[in-house]
CSV table of C-alpha atoms in Angstrom, one decimal:
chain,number,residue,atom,x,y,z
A,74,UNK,CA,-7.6,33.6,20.8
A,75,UNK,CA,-4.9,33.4,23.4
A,76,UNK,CA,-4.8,29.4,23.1
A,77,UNK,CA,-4.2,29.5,19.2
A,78,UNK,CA,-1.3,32.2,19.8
A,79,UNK,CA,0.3,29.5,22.4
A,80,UNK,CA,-0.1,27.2,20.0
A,81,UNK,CA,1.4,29.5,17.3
A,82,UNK,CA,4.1,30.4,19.7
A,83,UNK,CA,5.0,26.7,20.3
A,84,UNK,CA,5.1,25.8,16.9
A,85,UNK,CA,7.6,28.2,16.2
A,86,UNK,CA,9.4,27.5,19.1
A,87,UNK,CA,9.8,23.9,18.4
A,88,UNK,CA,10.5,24.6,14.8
A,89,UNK,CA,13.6,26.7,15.9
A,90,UNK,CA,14.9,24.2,18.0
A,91,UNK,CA,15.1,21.6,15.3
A,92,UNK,CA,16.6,24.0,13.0
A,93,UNK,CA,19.3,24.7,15.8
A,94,UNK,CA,19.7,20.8,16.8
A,95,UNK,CA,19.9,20.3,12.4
A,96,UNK,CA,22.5,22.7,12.3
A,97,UNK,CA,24.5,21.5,15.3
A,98,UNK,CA,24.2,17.8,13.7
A,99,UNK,CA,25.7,19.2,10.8
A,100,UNK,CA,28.5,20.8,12.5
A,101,UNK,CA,29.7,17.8,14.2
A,102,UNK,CA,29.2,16.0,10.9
A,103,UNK,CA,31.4,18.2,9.0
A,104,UNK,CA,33.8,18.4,12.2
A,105,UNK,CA,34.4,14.4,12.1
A,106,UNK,CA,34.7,14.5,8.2
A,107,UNK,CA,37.9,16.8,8.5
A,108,UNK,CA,38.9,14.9,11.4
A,109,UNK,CA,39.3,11.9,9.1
A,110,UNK,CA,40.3,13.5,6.3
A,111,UNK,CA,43.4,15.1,8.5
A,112,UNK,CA,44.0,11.7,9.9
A,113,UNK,CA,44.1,10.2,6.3
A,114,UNK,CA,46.5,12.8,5.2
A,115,UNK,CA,48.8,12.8,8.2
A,116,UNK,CA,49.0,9.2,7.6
A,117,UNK,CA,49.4,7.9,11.3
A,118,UNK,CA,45.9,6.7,12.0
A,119,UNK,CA,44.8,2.4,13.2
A,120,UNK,CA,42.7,0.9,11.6
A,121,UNK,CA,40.1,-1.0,14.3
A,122,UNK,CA,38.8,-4.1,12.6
A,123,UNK,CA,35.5,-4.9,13.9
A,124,UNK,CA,34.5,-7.9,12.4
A,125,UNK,CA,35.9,-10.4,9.5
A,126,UNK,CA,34.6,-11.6,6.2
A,127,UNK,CA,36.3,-14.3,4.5
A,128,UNK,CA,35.9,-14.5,0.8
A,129,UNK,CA,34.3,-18.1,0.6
A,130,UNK,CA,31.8,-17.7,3.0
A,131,UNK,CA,29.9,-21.2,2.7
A,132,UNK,CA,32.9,-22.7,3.0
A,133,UNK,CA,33.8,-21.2,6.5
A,134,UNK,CA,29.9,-21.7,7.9
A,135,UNK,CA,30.1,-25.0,6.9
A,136,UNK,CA,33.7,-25.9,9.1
A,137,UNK,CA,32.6,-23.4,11.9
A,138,UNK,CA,28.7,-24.8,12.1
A,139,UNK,CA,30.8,-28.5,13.0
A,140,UNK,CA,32.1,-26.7,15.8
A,141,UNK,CA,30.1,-27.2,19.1
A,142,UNK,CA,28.1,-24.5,19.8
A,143,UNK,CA,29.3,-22.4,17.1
A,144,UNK,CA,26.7,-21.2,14.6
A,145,UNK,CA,27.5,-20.2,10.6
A,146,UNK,CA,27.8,-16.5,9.2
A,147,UNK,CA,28.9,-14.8,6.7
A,148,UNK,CA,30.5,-12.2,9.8
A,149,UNK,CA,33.2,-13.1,12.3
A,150,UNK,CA,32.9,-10.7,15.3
A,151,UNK,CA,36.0,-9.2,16.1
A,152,UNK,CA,35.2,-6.3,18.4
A,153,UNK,CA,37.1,-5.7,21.3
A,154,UNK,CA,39.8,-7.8,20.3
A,155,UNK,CA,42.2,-5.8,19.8
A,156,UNK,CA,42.7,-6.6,16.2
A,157,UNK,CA,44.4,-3.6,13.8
A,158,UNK,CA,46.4,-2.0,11.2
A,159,UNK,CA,48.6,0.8,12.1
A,160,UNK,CA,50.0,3.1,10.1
A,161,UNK,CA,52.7,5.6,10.8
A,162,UNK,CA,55.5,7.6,9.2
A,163,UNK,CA,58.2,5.0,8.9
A,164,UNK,CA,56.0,1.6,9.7
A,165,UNK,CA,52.5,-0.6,8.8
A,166,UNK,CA,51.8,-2.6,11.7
A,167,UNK,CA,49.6,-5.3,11.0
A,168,UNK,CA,47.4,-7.9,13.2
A,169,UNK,CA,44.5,-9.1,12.0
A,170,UNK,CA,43.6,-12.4,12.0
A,171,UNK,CA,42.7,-14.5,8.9
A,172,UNK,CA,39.7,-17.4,8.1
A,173,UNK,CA,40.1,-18.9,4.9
A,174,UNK,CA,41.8,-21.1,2.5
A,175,UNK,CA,45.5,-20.7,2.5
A,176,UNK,CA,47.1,-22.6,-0.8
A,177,UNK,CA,50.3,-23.0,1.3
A,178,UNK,CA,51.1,-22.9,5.2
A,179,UNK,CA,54.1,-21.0,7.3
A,180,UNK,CA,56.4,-24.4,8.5
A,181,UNK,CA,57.2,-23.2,12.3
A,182,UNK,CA,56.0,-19.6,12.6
A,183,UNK,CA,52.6,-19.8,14.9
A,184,UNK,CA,53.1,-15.7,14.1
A,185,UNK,CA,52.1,-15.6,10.4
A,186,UNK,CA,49.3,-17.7,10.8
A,187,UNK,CA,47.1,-14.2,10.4
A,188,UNK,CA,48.2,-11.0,8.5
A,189,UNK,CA,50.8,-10.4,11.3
A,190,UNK,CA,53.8,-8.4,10.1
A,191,UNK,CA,55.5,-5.1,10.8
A,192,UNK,CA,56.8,-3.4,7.3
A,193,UNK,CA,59.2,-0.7,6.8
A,194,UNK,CA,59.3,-1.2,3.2
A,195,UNK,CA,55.9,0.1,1.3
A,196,UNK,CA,53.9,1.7,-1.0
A,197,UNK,CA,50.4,4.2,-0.4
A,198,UNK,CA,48.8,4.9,-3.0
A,199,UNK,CA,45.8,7.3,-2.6
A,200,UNK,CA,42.2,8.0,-4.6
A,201,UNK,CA,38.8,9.9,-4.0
A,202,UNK,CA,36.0,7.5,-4.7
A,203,UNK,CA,33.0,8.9,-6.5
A,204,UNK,CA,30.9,9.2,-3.0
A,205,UNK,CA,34.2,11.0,-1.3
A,206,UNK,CA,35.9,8.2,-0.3
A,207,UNK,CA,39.3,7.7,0.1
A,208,UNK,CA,40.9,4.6,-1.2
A,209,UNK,CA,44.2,3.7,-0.1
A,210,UNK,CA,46.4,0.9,-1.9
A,211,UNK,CA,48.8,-0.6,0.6
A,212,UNK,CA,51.7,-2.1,-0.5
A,213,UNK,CA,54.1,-4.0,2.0
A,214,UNK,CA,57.4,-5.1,-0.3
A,215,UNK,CA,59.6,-6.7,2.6
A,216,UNK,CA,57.2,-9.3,3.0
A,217,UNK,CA,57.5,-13.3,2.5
A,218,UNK,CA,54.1,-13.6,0.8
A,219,UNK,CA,53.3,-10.9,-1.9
A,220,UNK,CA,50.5,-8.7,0.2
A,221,UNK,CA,48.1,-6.1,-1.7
A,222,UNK,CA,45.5,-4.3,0.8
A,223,UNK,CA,42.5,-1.8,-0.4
A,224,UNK,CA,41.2,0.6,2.6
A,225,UNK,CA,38.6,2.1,1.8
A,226,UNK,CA,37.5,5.2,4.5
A,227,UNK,CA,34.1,6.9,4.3
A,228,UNK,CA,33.8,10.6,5.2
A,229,UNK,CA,32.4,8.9,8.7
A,230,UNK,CA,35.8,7.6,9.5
A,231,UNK,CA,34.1,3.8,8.9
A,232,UNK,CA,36.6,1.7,7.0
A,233,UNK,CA,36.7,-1.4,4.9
A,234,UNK,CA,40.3,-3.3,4.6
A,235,UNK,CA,40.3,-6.1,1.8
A,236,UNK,CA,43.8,-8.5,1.7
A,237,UNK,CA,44.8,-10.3,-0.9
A,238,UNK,CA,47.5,-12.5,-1.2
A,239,UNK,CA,49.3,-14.8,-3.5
A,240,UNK,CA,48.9,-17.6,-1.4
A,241,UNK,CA,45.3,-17.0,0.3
A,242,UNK,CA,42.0,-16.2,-0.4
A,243,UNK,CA,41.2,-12.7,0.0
A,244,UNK,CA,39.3,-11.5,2.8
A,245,UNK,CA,37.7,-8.5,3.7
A,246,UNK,CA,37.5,-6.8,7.8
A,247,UNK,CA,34.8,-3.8,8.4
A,248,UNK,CA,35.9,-1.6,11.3
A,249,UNK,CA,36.7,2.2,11.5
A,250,UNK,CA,40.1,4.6,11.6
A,251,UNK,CA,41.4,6.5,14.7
A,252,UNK,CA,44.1,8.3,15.5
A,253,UNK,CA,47.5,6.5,16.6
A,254,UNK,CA,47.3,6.6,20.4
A,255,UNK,CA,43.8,7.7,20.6
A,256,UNK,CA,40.5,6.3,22.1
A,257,UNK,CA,37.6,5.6,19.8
């Protein structure tokens, strides 16, 4: 009798535990959804691009598989490199690197060879997707090359960021938002 009332008694005890570690992981869940939705509003957040995908995928395996000791994918890893979108009161900050056909190239500027500008001049525009996430339109109008970007932001603070532009195939970079100045 006394083993089957340990038993009872662990039982319960472990079911209280995981009711307690469900609740915490909820917590934090909720905590890091209004984190990002704060960030979102405030609008000074970065953008961290983790890794690239170029809209004509077999295209780029088939240029990068010719390189030595490079193998094909439908992913460029970008992580830790330092590549990013900023956004702040007054200024989008972009560097972000681009694979991909180009229909016409910069003569003499190294520096636009990716999406590498600094804007003063553009437009947000802001939905909720029908999963809760927010879509940003981004806009840049003091730009050479007619720029559109689509940021999509999960309630997780993950983040897609598709460019397109009038002289360039679109391409798409998965990473995740974090406040301006902050750590990961």
């Amino acid at each position: 009798m006394k083993t089957l009332l340990k038993y009872m008694y662990m039982i319960a005890l472990g079911l209280s535990l995981t009711s307690a570690y469900a609740q915490s992981s909820e917590e934090k869940s909720k905590a890091n959804e209004d984190r990002v939705k704060a960030l979102v509003e405030s609008r000074e957040f970065t953008f961290v691009a983790n890794s690239a995908q170029p809209l004509n995928a077999n295209e780029i395996n088939r240029v990068i598989g010719q390189m030595q000791g490079m193998a094909g994918g439908a992913q460029i890893n970008l992580a830790e490199q330092g590549y990013q979108l900023s956004l702040s009161k007054n200024n989008l900050s972009s560097h972000l690197p681009y694979y991909g056909r180009a229909f016409s190239a910069p003569i003499g500027n190294s520096d636009r060879a990716g999406f590498k500008f600094d804007s003063k001049d553009y437009n947000i525009t802001q939905k909720v997707g029908k999963k809760g996430e927010i879509n940003l339109n981004i806009t840049p109008k003091d730009q050479a090359e007619s720029i559109r970007m689509m940021l999509s932001i999960a309630k997780s603070g993950m983040a897609n960021l598709t460019v397109s532009s009038n002289v360039r195939q679109s391409i798409s970079y998965i990473g995740y938002i974090k406040g301006n100045g902050s750590q990961p």
